[in-house]
PDB file of C-alpha atoms in Angstrom:
ATOM      1  CA  MET A 249      14.440  -8.163  -6.024  1.00  0.00           C
ATOM      2  CA  SER A 250      13.603 -11.633  -7.351  1.00  0.00           C
ATOM      3  CA  SER A 251      14.573 -12.487 -10.886  1.00  0.00           C
ATOM      4  CA  THR A 252      11.692 -13.209 -13.195  1.00  0.00           C
ATOM      5  CA  GLU A 253      10.894 -16.018 -15.563  1.00  0.00           C
ATOM      6  CA  ARG A 254       8.668 -15.598 -18.566  1.00  0.00           C
ATOM      7  CA  THR A 255       5.827 -18.087 -18.733  1.00  0.00           C
ATOM      8  CA  SER A 256       2.387 -18.269 -20.236  1.00  0.00           C
ATOM      9  CA  VAL A 257      -0.881 -19.300 -18.648  1.00  0.00           C
ATOM     10  CA  SER A 258      -4.297 -20.029 -20.071  1.00  0.00           C
ATOM     11  CA  LEU A 259      -7.284 -18.523 -18.291  1.00  0.00           C
ATOM     12  CA  PRO A 260     -11.023 -18.653 -18.849  1.00  0.00           C
ATOM     13  CA  VAL A 261     -12.106 -15.485 -20.635  1.00  0.00           C
ATOM     14  CA  ASP A 262     -14.066 -14.096 -17.708  1.00  0.00           C
ATOM     15  CA  LEU A 263     -11.135 -14.573 -15.328  1.00  0.00           C
ATOM     16  CA  ALA A 264      -8.705 -13.015 -17.777  1.00  0.00           C
ATOM     17  CA  GLU A 265     -10.976  -9.972 -18.067  1.00  0.00           C
ATOM     18  CA  TRP A 266     -11.270  -9.818 -14.297  1.00  0.00           C
ATOM     19  CA  ALA A 267      -7.483  -9.962 -13.911  1.00  0.00           C
ATOM     20  CA  ARG A 268      -6.984  -7.165 -16.444  1.00  0.00           C
ATOM     21  CA  GLU A 269      -9.489  -4.945 -14.653  1.00  0.00           C
ATOM     22  CA  ARG A 270      -8.175  -5.677 -11.170  1.00  0.00           C
ATOM     23  CA  SER A 271      -4.562  -5.276 -12.147  1.00  0.00           C
ATOM     24  CA  GLY A 272      -4.893  -2.031 -14.047  1.00  0.00           C
ATOM     25  CA  GLY A 273      -3.079  -3.703 -16.904  1.00  0.00           C
ATOM     26  CA  ASN A 274      -0.291  -5.363 -14.923  1.00  0.00           C
ATOM     27  CA  VAL A 275      -1.689  -8.871 -15.048  1.00  0.00           C
ATOM     28  CA  SER A 276       1.687 -10.445 -14.365  1.00  0.00           C
ATOM     29  CA  GLY A 277       2.076  -8.449 -11.169  1.00  0.00           C
ATOM     30  CA  TYR A 278      -1.456  -9.268 -10.140  1.00  0.00           C
ATOM     31  CA  ILE A 279      -1.002 -13.005 -10.628  1.00  0.00           C
ATOM     32  CA  ALA A 280       2.393 -12.918  -8.933  1.00  0.00           C
ATOM     33  CA  GLY A 281       0.770 -11.215  -5.949  1.00  0.00           C
ATOM     34  CA  LEU A 282      -1.899 -13.890  -5.700  1.00  0.00           C
ATOM     35  CA  ILE A 283       0.688 -16.665  -5.870  1.00  0.00           C
ATOM     36  CA  ALA A 284       2.868 -14.941  -3.264  1.00  0.00           C
ATOM     37  CA  ARG A 285      -0.130 -14.657  -0.950  1.00  0.00           C
ATOM     38  CA  ASP A 286      -0.954 -18.308  -1.413  1.00  0.00           C
ATOM     39  CA  LYS A 287       2.663 -19.219  -0.718  1.00  0.00           C
ATOM     40  CA  ARG A 288       2.703 -17.186   2.499  1.00  0.00           C
ATOM     41  CA  ARG A 289      -0.566 -18.777   3.593  1.00  0.00           C
ATOM     42  CA  ALA A 290       0.752 -22.292   2.919  1.00  0.00           C
ATOM     43  CA  ALA A 291       3.927 -21.545   4.881  1.00  0.00           C
ATOM     44  CA  PHE A 292       1.941 -20.326   7.882  1.00  0.00           C
ATOM     45  CA  MET A 293      -0.454 -23.282   7.796  1.00  0.00           C
ATOM     46  CA  GLN A 294       2.498 -25.674   7.666  1.00  0.00           C
ATOM     47  CA  LEU A 295       4.228 -23.850  10.499  1.00  0.00           C
ATOM     48  CA  SER A 296       1.117 -24.105  12.666  1.00  0.00           C
ATOM     49  CA  ALA A 297       0.644 -27.774  11.828  1.00  0.00           C
ATOM     50  CA  ASP A 298       4.277 -28.470  12.691  1.00  0.00           C
ATOM     51  CA  ALA A 299       3.769 -26.685  16.009  1.00  0.00           C
ATOM     52  CA  GLY A 300       0.858 -28.992  16.843  1.00  0.00           C
ATOM     53  CA  TYR A 301      -2.238 -27.288  15.497  1.00  0.00           C
ATOM     54  CA  VAL A 302      -3.602 -30.448  13.907  1.00  0.00           C
ATOM     55  CA  GLY A 303      -6.790 -32.511  13.965  1.00  0.00           C
ATOM     56  CA  GLU A 304      -9.596 -30.805  15.837  1.00  0.00           C
ATOM     57  CA  ASN A 305      -7.130 -28.074  16.766  1.00  0.00           C
ATOM     58  CA  ALA A 306      -6.134 -27.391  13.149  1.00  0.00           C
ATOM     59  CA  ILE A 307      -6.340 -23.905  11.659  1.00  0.00           C
ATOM     60  CA  THR A 308      -8.811 -24.118   8.794  1.00  0.00           C
ATOM     61  CA  GLU A 309     -10.010 -21.886   5.990  1.00  0.00           C
ATOM     62  CA  ALA A 310     -13.480 -21.908   7.568  1.00  0.00           C
ATOM     63  CA  GLY A 311     -12.078 -20.818  10.915  1.00  0.00           C
ATOM     64  CA  ILE A 312     -10.082 -18.049   9.280  1.00  0.00           C
ATOM     65  CA  ALA A 313     -13.187 -16.882   7.418  1.00  0.00           C
ATOM     66  CA  ARG A 314     -15.234 -16.735  10.638  1.00  0.00           C
ATOM     67  CA  MET A 315     -12.503 -14.832  12.431  1.00  0.00           C
ATOM     68  CA  GLY A 316     -12.207 -12.523   9.435  1.00  0.00           C
ATOM     69  CA  GLU A 317     -15.860 -11.551   9.746  1.00  0.00           C
ATOM     70  CA  ARG A 318     -15.316 -10.636  13.399  1.00  0.00           C
ATOM     71  CA  LEU A 319     -12.145  -8.617  12.838  1.00  0.00           C
ATOM     72  CA  HIS A 320     -13.478  -6.792   9.790  1.00  0.00           C
ATOM     73  CA  ALA A 321     -16.727  -5.905  11.559  1.00  0.00           C
ATOM     74  CA  LEU A 322     -14.762  -4.552  14.515  1.00  0.00           C
ATOM     75  CA  ASN A 323     -12.511  -2.496  12.245  1.00  0.00           C
ATOM     76  CA  ALA A 324     -15.521  -1.169  10.339  1.00  0.00           C
ATOM     77  CA  ARG A 325     -17.203  -0.021  13.562  1.00  0.00           C
ATOM     78  CA  ARG A 326     -14.027   1.730  14.665  1.00  0.00           C
ATOM     79  CA  ALA A 327     -13.619   3.401  11.280  1.00  0.00           C
ATOM     80  CA  GLY A 328     -17.270   4.416  11.331  1.00  0.00           C
ATOM     81  CA  LYS A 329     -16.876   6.152  14.676  1.00  0.00           C
ATOM     82  CA  ARG A 330     -13.772   7.919  13.407  1.00  0.00           C
ATOM     83  CA  THR A 331     -15.536   9.283  10.350  1.00  0.00           C
ATOM     84  CA  GLY A 332     -18.861   9.769  12.084  1.00  0.00           C
ATOM     85  CA  THR A 333     -20.732   7.395   9.787  1.00  0.00           C
TER      86      THR A 333
ATOM     87  CA  VAL B 203       3.009  -2.799   5.797  1.00  0.00           C
ATOM     88  CA  LYS B 204       0.145  -2.103   8.171  1.00  0.00           C
ATOM     89  CA  VAL B 205      -0.228  -3.754  11.563  1.00  0.00           C
ATOM     90  CA  GLY B 206      -3.665  -5.365  11.364  1.00  0.00           C
ATOM     91  CA  VAL B 207      -3.944  -6.494  14.963  1.00  0.00           C
ATOM     92  CA  VAL B 208      -1.873  -6.466  18.162  1.00  0.00           C
ATOM     93  CA  LEU B 209      -1.505  -9.613  20.268  1.00  0.00           C
ATOM     94  CA  ASP B 210      -1.357  -9.221  24.026  1.00  0.00           C
ATOM     95  CA  VAL B 211       0.340 -11.569  26.487  1.00  0.00           C
ATOM     96  CA  THR B 212      -2.670 -13.842  26.878  1.00  0.00           C
ATOM     97  CA  ALA B 213      -2.869 -14.350  23.114  1.00  0.00           C
ATOM     98  CA  VAL B 214       0.845 -15.048  22.767  1.00  0.00           C
ATOM     99  CA  LEU B 215       0.806 -17.524  25.657  1.00  0.00           C
ATOM    100  CA  ALA B 216      -2.232 -19.319  24.251  1.00  0.00           C
ATOM    101  CA  TYR B 217      -0.738 -19.689  20.780  1.00  0.00           C
ATOM    102  CA  ALA B 218       2.566 -20.932  22.165  1.00  0.00           C
ATOM    103  CA  ARG B 219       0.827 -23.467  24.421  1.00  0.00           C
ATOM    104  CA  LEU B 220      -1.299 -24.781  21.530  1.00  0.00           C
ATOM    105  CA  GLU B 221      -4.407 -23.386  23.231  1.00  0.00           C
ATOM    106  CA  GLY B 222      -4.753 -20.514  20.786  1.00  0.00           C
ATOM    107  CA  LEU B 223      -6.579 -21.804  17.735  1.00  0.00           C
ATOM    108  CA  ALA B 224      -8.377 -18.465  17.551  1.00  0.00           C
ATOM    109  CA  VAL B 225      -5.017 -16.678  17.546  1.00  0.00           C
ATOM    110  CA  GLY B 226      -3.825 -18.779  14.631  1.00  0.00           C
ATOM    111  CA  GLU B 227      -7.002 -18.070  12.717  1.00  0.00           C
ATOM    112  CA  LEU B 228      -6.577 -14.378  13.406  1.00  0.00           C
ATOM    113  CA  ILE B 229      -3.004 -14.395  12.124  1.00  0.00           C
ATOM    114  CA  GLY B 230      -4.337 -16.030   8.960  1.00  0.00           C
ATOM    115  CA  VAL B 231      -6.946 -13.311   8.524  1.00  0.00           C
ATOM    116  CA  VAL B 232      -4.440 -10.513   8.920  1.00  0.00           C
ATOM    117  CA  GLN B 233      -2.061 -12.228   6.525  1.00  0.00           C
ATOM    118  CA  ASP B 234      -4.866 -12.526   3.947  1.00  0.00           C
ATOM    119  CA  ASP B 235      -5.495  -8.804   4.315  1.00  0.00           C
ATOM    120  CA  GLY B 236      -1.882  -8.171   3.369  1.00  0.00           C
ATOM    121  CA  ASP B 237      -1.100  -6.854   6.839  1.00  0.00           C
ATOM    122  CA  ILE B 238       1.010  -8.176   9.700  1.00  0.00           C
ATOM    123  CA  THR B 239       0.158  -9.216  13.236  1.00  0.00           C
ATOM    124  CA  GLY B 240       2.189  -7.303  15.821  1.00  0.00           C
ATOM    125  CA  ILE B 241       3.570  -8.400  19.169  1.00  0.00           C
ATOM    126  CA  PRO B 242       4.886  -5.522  21.306  1.00  0.00           C
ATOM    127  CA  VAL B 243       8.407  -6.352  22.400  1.00  0.00           C
ATOM    128  CA  LEU B 244       7.512  -5.983  26.088  1.00  0.00           C
ATOM    129  CA  VAL B 245       4.716  -8.515  25.558  1.00  0.00           C
ATOM    130  CA  LEU B 246       7.229 -10.947  24.138  1.00  0.00           C
ATOM    131  CA  VAL B 247       9.562 -10.417  27.088  1.00  0.00           C
ATOM    132  CA  ASP B 248       6.731 -10.957  29.567  1.00  0.00           C
ATOM    133  CA  ALA B 249       5.489 -14.068  27.766  1.00  0.00           C
ATOM    134  CA  TRP B 250       8.983 -15.503  27.417  1.00  0.00           C
ATOM    135  CA  THR B 251       9.391 -15.816  31.167  1.00  0.00           C
ATOM    136  CA  GLN B 252       6.193 -17.862  31.374  1.00  0.00           C
ATOM    137  CA  LEU B 253       6.873 -20.282  28.519  1.00  0.00           C
ATOM    138  CA  GLU B 254       8.714 -23.584  28.376  1.00  0.00           C
ATOM    139  CA  PRO B 255      11.552 -23.783  25.845  1.00  0.00           C
ATOM    140  CA  SER B 256       9.446 -25.841  23.424  1.00  0.00           C
ATOM    141  CA  GLU B 257       6.662 -23.259  23.654  1.00  0.00           C
ATOM    142  CA  GLN B 258       9.159 -20.460  23.060  1.00  0.00           C
ATOM    143  CA  GLY B 259      10.171 -22.354  19.942  1.00  0.00           C
ATOM    144  CA  HIS B 260       6.675 -22.005  18.487  1.00  0.00           C
ATOM    145  CA  ILE B 261       6.903 -18.222  18.801  1.00  0.00           C
ATOM    146  CA  ARG B 262      10.507 -18.117  17.633  1.00  0.00           C
ATOM    147  CA  ARG B 263       9.580 -19.924  14.442  1.00  0.00           C
ATOM    148  CA  LEU B 264       6.512 -17.746  13.947  1.00  0.00           C
ATOM    149  CA  ILE B 265       8.553 -14.552  13.921  1.00  0.00           C
ATOM    150  CA  GLY B 266      11.726 -15.997  12.460  1.00  0.00           C
ATOM    151  CA  GLN B 267      10.606 -17.350   9.122  1.00  0.00           C
ATOM    152  CA  VAL B 268      11.071 -15.600   5.795  1.00  0.00           C
ATOM    153  CA  ASP B 269       8.335 -13.033   5.209  1.00  0.00           C
ATOM    154  CA  PRO B 270       6.828 -13.693   8.657  1.00  0.00           C
ATOM    155  CA  PRO B 271       3.120 -13.164   9.341  1.00  0.00           C
ATOM    156  CA  VAL B 272       3.968 -11.836  12.806  1.00  0.00           C
ATOM    157  CA  GLU B 273       6.469  -9.136  13.666  1.00  0.00           C
ATOM    158  CA  ILE B 274       7.777  -7.703  16.899  1.00  0.00           C
ATOM    159  CA  LEU B 275       6.808  -4.090  17.552  1.00  0.00           C
ATOM    160  CA  PRO B 276       9.835  -2.258  18.937  1.00  0.00           C
ATOM    161  CA  LEU B 277       9.800   0.244  21.752  1.00  0.00           C
ATOM    162  CA  THR B 278      11.622   3.222  20.324  1.00  0.00           C
ATOM    163  CA  ALA B 279      12.830   6.171  22.359  1.00  0.00           C
ATOM    164  CA  ASP B 280      10.146   8.521  21.074  1.00  0.00           C
ATOM    165  CA  PHE B 281       7.501   6.065  22.249  1.00  0.00           C
ATOM    166  CA  VAL B 282       8.743   5.914  25.849  1.00  0.00           C
ATOM    167  CA  ASP B 283       6.835   9.043  26.841  1.00  0.00           C
ATOM    168  CA  VAL B 284       3.617   7.382  25.720  1.00  0.00           C
ATOM    169  CA  VAL B 285       4.215   4.018  27.377  1.00  0.00           C
ATOM    170  CA  ALA B 286       5.758   5.149  30.657  1.00  0.00           C
ATOM    171  CA  PRO B 287       2.639   6.776  32.175  1.00  0.00           C
ATOM    172  CA  LEU B 288       0.711   3.539  31.628  1.00  0.00           C
ATOM    173  CA  VAL B 289       3.314   1.322  33.278  1.00  0.00           C
ATOM    174  CA  ALA B 290       2.499   2.265  36.853  1.00  0.00           C
ATOM    175  CA  THR B 291      -1.080   1.075  36.618  1.00  0.00           C
ATOM    176  CA  HIS B 292      -0.828  -1.645  33.995  1.00  0.00           C
ATOM    177  CA  GLY B 293       2.673  -3.088  34.010  1.00  0.00           C
ATOM    178  CA  HIS B 294       5.089  -2.972  31.097  1.00  0.00           C
ATOM    179  CA  ALA B 295       3.474  -5.440  28.693  1.00  0.00           C
ATOM    180  CA  VAL B 296      -0.083  -4.130  28.920  1.00  0.00           C
ATOM    181  CA  ALA B 297       1.211  -0.548  28.788  1.00  0.00           C
ATOM    182  CA  GLN B 298       2.935  -1.104  25.440  1.00  0.00           C
ATOM    183  CA  THR B 299      -0.050  -3.087  24.160  1.00  0.00           C
ATOM    184  CA  ILE B 300      -2.386  -0.172  24.861  1.00  0.00           C
ATOM    185  CA  ALA B 301       0.035   2.369  23.425  1.00  0.00           C
ATOM    186  CA  ALA B 302       0.611   0.294  20.283  1.00  0.00           C
ATOM    187  CA  SER B 303      -3.106  -0.182  19.701  1.00  0.00           C
ATOM    188  CA  ARG B 304      -3.717   3.550  19.969  1.00  0.00           C
ATOM    189  CA  ALA B 305      -0.751   4.552  17.833  1.00  0.00           C
ATOM    190  CA  LEU B 306      -1.357   1.997  15.093  1.00  0.00           C
ATOM    191  CA  ASP B 307      -5.155   2.093  15.158  1.00  0.00           C
ATOM    192  CA  ALA B 308      -5.137  -1.689  15.481  1.00  0.00           C
ATOM    193  CA  ALA B 309      -7.360  -3.796  17.705  1.00  0.00           C
ATOM    194  CA  VAL B 310      -5.887  -5.772  20.597  1.00  0.00           C
ATOM    195  CA  ALA B 311      -6.596  -9.504  20.467  1.00  0.00           C
ATOM    196  CA  THR B 312      -6.877 -10.885  23.984  1.00  0.00           C
ATOM    197  CA  PHE B 313      -8.311 -13.583  26.208  1.00  0.00           C
ATOM    198  CA  ALA B 314      -8.637 -10.971  28.982  1.00  0.00           C
ATOM    199  CA  SER B 315     -10.621  -8.144  27.434  1.00  0.00           C
ATOM    200  CA  GLU B 316     -11.479  -6.684  30.840  1.00  0.00           C
ATOM    201  CA  THR B 317      -7.815  -5.672  31.146  1.00  0.00           C
ATOM    202  CA  TYR B 318      -8.311  -2.985  28.499  1.00  0.00           C
ATOM    203  CA  GLU B 319     -11.747  -1.667  29.429  1.00  0.00           C
ATOM    204  CA  GLY B 320     -11.473   2.019  30.178  1.00  0.00           C
ATOM    205  CA  ASP B 321      -8.201   2.368  28.313  1.00  0.00           C
ATOM    206  CA  LEU B 322      -9.297   1.296  24.844  1.00  0.00           C
ATOM    207  CA  ASP B 323     -12.541   1.774  22.982  1.00  0.00           C
ATOM    208  CA  GLU B 324     -14.631  -1.401  22.949  1.00  0.00           C
ATOM    209  CA  ASP B 325     -14.172  -1.481  19.187  1.00  0.00           C
ATOM    210  CA  ALA B 326     -10.429  -1.681  19.683  1.00  0.00           C
ATOM    211  CA  ILE B 327     -10.664  -4.908  21.689  1.00  0.00           C
ATOM    212  CA  LEU B 328     -11.121  -8.288  20.017  1.00  0.00           C
ATOM    213  CA  PRO B 329     -12.077 -10.818  22.693  1.00  0.00           C
ATOM    214  CA  LEU B 330     -10.800 -14.305  21.953  1.00  0.00           C
ATOM    215  CA  GLU B 331     -12.313 -17.550  23.141  1.00  0.00           C
ATOM    216  CA  GLU B 332     -10.592 -20.871  23.745  1.00  0.00           C
TER     217      GLU B 332
END
């Protein structure tokens, strides 16, 4: 398990409220999860760029979003058939 | 961690040969969902024989980094009974791909969707385009 470091952050009120609601009270864990996800994403994007996915062949946020719509729609249809909805 | 999607041989080859932008985007989606992308081990073996060393390196780095977005799906002994009947008609790699998709309830991402018609529900096949 990683060691922890105490720090403080300032957030706009609406985002702080959102974080409290989403985290069920564990705001630190929630923020740590978001940062970890961003770190994993950055590592993968760098890995792909290093491999040669650059320029017109670069993996982009827009491309990921479009692919996400396709995958999530497919999964939803499959789940719908399973539950009969 | 849940397997969000299974890559078949065509998807692995395309990514390794830098012809798989869609595969990279898909890996990003699955990672965002907090899941992992799976490559059946027999798919990796099949792909390996068709890739140049530099192309193998792209896959090696993809699965070898810390907290990787892609993991190899093993073929355990209790899974052999499921995979074996499919081998005769589909070959080893496709057989494990089909079995993994069914067992994990994860779609197969492929550039050859016709390969899986009749064996997987159409909603379990994610056709990719170059």
